[in-house]
Each structure stands twice: as structure tokens, then as C-alpha cells.
């Protein structure tokens, strides 16, 4: 699903999922920097939300989850061209899933944190949403 989304071809990235976390690697060249010569805030959000979102969707076998709320805490400027976000689940109550993520620069320095609420939707996980059961 992640790799079939067109945005992830525009912003080169890849994702790995393990039993307890999701890791997203993004290449954020200077094309994604603001005028103060550091990564734009939207890229922090993308990495953090993607990692938390897919951690949440990893525990749902049949439906697409939706980001209902997501908070970002920026801790430092990113002036490198690659970042890593790690997402994990906090808890699940029915259709509600709380997940969090952390964003690291290429020296493994924590530069941002995010946490959010994800809701299980009525959209089934099928090829129509880029899902392939491998």
C-alpha cells in the first residue's frame, strides 16, 4: 500500500514493518527545504504520520485506517537529506487506535515526535487502495 501511493514516488521513501514497529526512511533533498535552509515542517509531519499510520494499520487486517488527529512536536532543525521515522502502537479500543512516532536525522538525533488517533474505516483493504496481501 505504501509503495503504491504516488506521493511516495514524489518524495522518495521506503518502509519496513516488523512485529512491533514501522520504520519509514525518507530522502528529503534541498527541494523539500524552506528558505532558512532546513527541512520544511510538512516533511516532519509526513514521516511521523506515515510511521504511526502504518503501525496502526498493521494491527487491522481488513480495513484502511484514517488519521483522525495527529500532533507534532518539533525538537530540532533537519539540515541533512535523509530522515527515519519509527512508529509504534500505544493502545487499541475497538475502532480507535492510538499510535506514536519519532523522527531521527542521519546522525540518529531525535528531531521530532508525533502522536495521534487513528480510526478504522469502512474502506476494505483491497487492491483498489494499493493493498497486496504478500
mmCIF file of C-alpha atoms in Angstrom:
data_model
loop_
_atom_site.group_PDB
_atom_site.id
_atom_site.type_symbol
_atom_site.label_atom_id
_atom_site.label_comp_id
_atom_site.label_asym_id
_atom_site.label_seq_id
_atom_site.Cartn_x
_atom_site.Cartn_y
_atom_site.Cartn_z
ATOM 1 C CA UNK A 1 0.000 0.000 0.000
ATOM 2 C CA UNK A 2 2.730 2.446 0.985
ATOM 3 C CA UNK A 3 4.859 1.924 -2.064
ATOM 4 C CA UNK A 4 1.896 2.207 -4.462
ATOM 5 C CA UNK A 5 0.947 5.709 -3.241
ATOM 6 C CA UNK A 6 2.036 8.324 -5.786
ATOM 7 C CA UNK A 7 3.251 10.741 -3.086
ATOM 8 C CA UNK A 8 5.923 8.211 -2.134
ATOM 9 C CA UNK A 9 7.336 8.410 -5.645
ATOM 10 C CA UNK A 10 7.483 12.211 -5.419
ATOM 11 C CA UNK A 11 9.177 12.090 -2.023
ATOM 12 C CA UNK A 12 11.495 9.067 -2.291
ATOM 13 C CA UNK A 13 10.832 6.824 0.671
ATOM 14 C CA UNK A 14 10.608 3.234 1.795
ATOM 15 C CA UNK A 15 9.019 1.437 4.707
ATOM 16 C CA UNK A 16 9.617 -1.743 6.687
ATOM 17 C CA UNK A 17 7.186 -3.363 9.118
ATOM 18 C CA UNK A 18 8.193 -5.670 11.947
ATOM 19 C CA UNK A 19 6.108 -7.251 14.693
ATOM 20 C CA UNK A 20 6.300 -4.219 16.979
ATOM 21 C CA UNK A 21 7.155 -1.179 14.852
ATOM 22 C CA UNK A 22 7.166 0.505 11.463
ATOM 23 C CA UNK A 23 10.204 2.283 10.068
ATOM 24 C CA UNK A 24 9.949 4.886 7.303
ATOM 25 C CA UNK A 25 13.040 6.233 5.544
ATOM 26 C CA UNK A 26 12.621 9.422 3.505
ATOM 27 C CA UNK A 27 15.059 11.211 1.251
ATOM 28 C CA UNK A 28 14.451 14.932 1.712
ATOM 29 C CA UNK A 29 16.752 16.750 -0.671
ATOM 30 C CA UNK A 30 17.017 20.528 -0.627
ATOM 31 C CA UNK A 31 13.884 20.558 -2.840
ATOM 32 C CA UNK A 32 11.960 19.961 0.429
ATOM 33 C CA UNK A 33 13.692 22.679 2.466
ATOM 34 C CA UNK A 34 12.334 26.076 3.449
ATOM 35 C CA UNK A 35 14.147 29.381 2.908
ATOM 36 C CA UNK A 36 16.130 29.049 6.172
ATOM 37 C CA UNK A 37 17.932 26.035 4.621
ATOM 38 C CA UNK A 38 16.354 23.223 6.618
ATOM 39 C CA UNK A 39 13.620 20.650 6.056
ATOM 40 C CA UNK A 40 10.090 22.072 5.751
ATOM 41 C CA UNK A 41 7.648 21.214 8.562
ATOM 42 C CA UNK A 42 5.366 19.327 6.201
ATOM 43 C CA UNK A 43 8.106 16.717 5.778
ATOM 44 C CA UNK A 44 8.290 16.206 9.554
ATOM 45 C CA UNK A 45 4.538 15.591 9.535
ATOM 46 C CA UNK A 46 4.700 13.206 6.582
ATOM 47 C CA UNK A 47 7.368 10.994 8.111
ATOM 48 C CA UNK A 48 5.775 10.938 11.560
ATOM 49 C CA UNK A 49 2.214 10.389 10.307
ATOM 50 C CA UNK A 50 3.255 7.666 7.843
ATOM 51 C CA UNK A 51 5.090 5.716 10.559
ATOM 52 C CA UNK A 52 2.269 5.991 13.119
ATOM 53 C CA UNK A 53 -0.449 5.390 10.498
ATOM 54 C CA UNK A 54 1.119 2.176 9.227
ATOM 55 C CA UNK A 55 1.793 0.979 12.789
ATOM 56 C CA UNK A 56 -1.947 1.429 13.369
ATOM 57 C CA UNK A 57 -2.964 -0.191 10.070
ATOM 58 C CA UNK A 58 -0.628 -3.124 10.749
ATOM 59 C CA UNK A 59 -2.958 -4.291 13.533
ATOM 60 C CA UNK A 60 -6.066 -4.090 11.320
ATOM 61 C CA UNK A 61 -6.403 -6.991 8.910
ATOM 62 C CA UNK A 62 -9.388 -5.987 6.800
ATOM 63 C CA UNK A 63 -9.835 -2.200 6.642
ATOM 64 C CA UNK A 64 -7.996 1.042 5.915
ATOM 65 C CA UNK A 65 -7.404 3.285 8.940
ATOM 66 C CA UNK A 66 -7.789 7.059 8.831
ATOM 67 C CA UNK A 67 -5.811 9.682 10.708
ATOM 68 C CA UNK A 68 -8.374 11.403 12.961
ATOM 69 C CA UNK A 69 -5.958 13.560 14.952
ATOM 70 C CA UNK A 70 -2.191 13.921 14.878
ATOM 71 C CA UNK A 71 0.054 16.173 16.958
ATOM 72 C CA UNK A 72 3.651 17.005 16.052
ATOM 73 C CA UNK A 73 6.354 18.278 18.387
ATOM 74 C CA UNK A 74 9.354 19.733 16.545
ATOM 75 C CA UNK A 75 12.591 19.351 18.512
ATOM 76 C CA UNK A 76 15.299 20.387 16.058
ATOM 77 C CA UNK A 77 16.047 21.558 12.538
ATOM 78 C CA UNK A 78 16.864 18.958 9.917
ATOM 79 C CA UNK A 79 19.675 20.011 7.578
ATOM 80 C CA UNK A 80 20.548 16.569 6.215
ATOM 81 C CA UNK A 81 18.932 14.872 3.235
ATOM 82 C CA UNK A 82 17.550 11.723 4.862
ATOM 83 C CA UNK A 83 15.406 11.018 7.899
ATOM 84 C CA UNK A 84 13.984 7.957 9.624
ATOM 85 C CA UNK A 85 10.630 7.747 11.422
ATOM 86 C CA UNK A 86 9.744 4.897 13.786
ATOM 87 C CA UNK A 87 6.100 4.265 14.631
ATOM 88 C CA UNK A 88 4.544 2.115 17.360
ATOM 89 C CA UNK A 89 1.089 1.396 18.793
ATOM 90 C CA UNK A 90 0.101 2.724 22.199
ATOM 91 C CA UNK A 91 -3.289 1.042 22.530
ATOM 92 C CA UNK A 92 -6.449 -0.009 20.735
ATOM 93 C CA UNK A 93 -10.052 0.294 21.864
ATOM 94 C CA UNK A 94 -12.483 -1.030 19.277
ATOM 95 C CA UNK A 95 -12.208 1.124 16.123
ATOM 96 C CA UNK A 96 -9.851 3.621 17.807
ATOM 97 C CA UNK A 97 -6.082 3.126 17.696
ATOM 98 C CA UNK A 98 -3.542 5.415 19.367
ATOM 99 C CA UNK A 99 -0.050 5.382 17.867
ATOM 100 C CA UNK A 100 3.122 7.433 18.183
ATOM 101 C CA UNK A 101 6.282 8.012 16.216
ATOM 102 C CA UNK A 102 9.710 9.576 16.459
ATOM 103 C CA UNK A 103 11.763 11.197 13.687
ATOM 104 C CA UNK A 104 15.563 10.971 13.555
ATOM 105 C CA UNK A 105 18.100 12.714 11.336
ATOM 106 C CA UNK A 106 21.027 10.935 9.685
ATOM 107 C CA UNK A 107 23.119 11.158 12.898
ATOM 108 C CA UNK A 108 20.289 9.369 14.770
ATOM 109 C CA UNK A 109 19.390 12.559 16.659
ATOM 110 C CA UNK A 110 15.724 12.790 17.680
ATOM 111 C CA UNK A 111 14.318 15.827 15.833
ATOM 112 C CA UNK A 112 10.550 15.395 16.265
ATOM 113 C CA UNK A 113 7.824 13.359 17.927
ATOM 114 C CA UNK A 114 4.244 12.704 16.917
ATOM 115 C CA UNK A 115 1.201 11.022 18.360
ATOM 116 C CA UNK A 116 -2.265 10.511 17.072
ATOM 117 C CA UNK A 117 -5.617 8.837 16.966
ATOM 118 C CA UNK A 118 -6.470 6.589 14.039
ATOM 119 C CA UNK A 119 -9.939 5.264 13.242
ATOM 120 C CA UNK A 120 -10.723 2.003 11.448
ATOM 121 C CA UNK A 121 -12.734 2.995 8.374
ATOM 122 C CA UNK A 122 -15.279 1.118 6.281
ATOM 123 C CA UNK A 123 -12.842 1.047 3.329
ATOM 124 C CA UNK A 124 -11.718 -2.553 2.823
ATOM 125 C CA UNK A 125 -8.046 -3.422 2.322
ATOM 126 C CA UNK A 126 -8.095 -4.381 -1.346
ATOM 127 C CA UNK A 127 -6.070 -3.754 -4.473
ATOM 128 C CA UNK A 128 -8.198 -0.619 -5.007
ATOM 129 C CA UNK A 129 -6.301 1.079 -2.141
ATOM 130 C CA UNK A 130 -2.980 -0.429 -3.223
ATOM 131 C CA UNK A 131 -3.145 -3.313 -0.758
ATOM 132 C CA UNK A 132 -1.461 -6.571 -1.706
ATOM 133 C CA UNK A 133 -1.519 -9.454 0.766
ATOM 134 C CA UNK A 134 2.082 -10.698 0.397
#
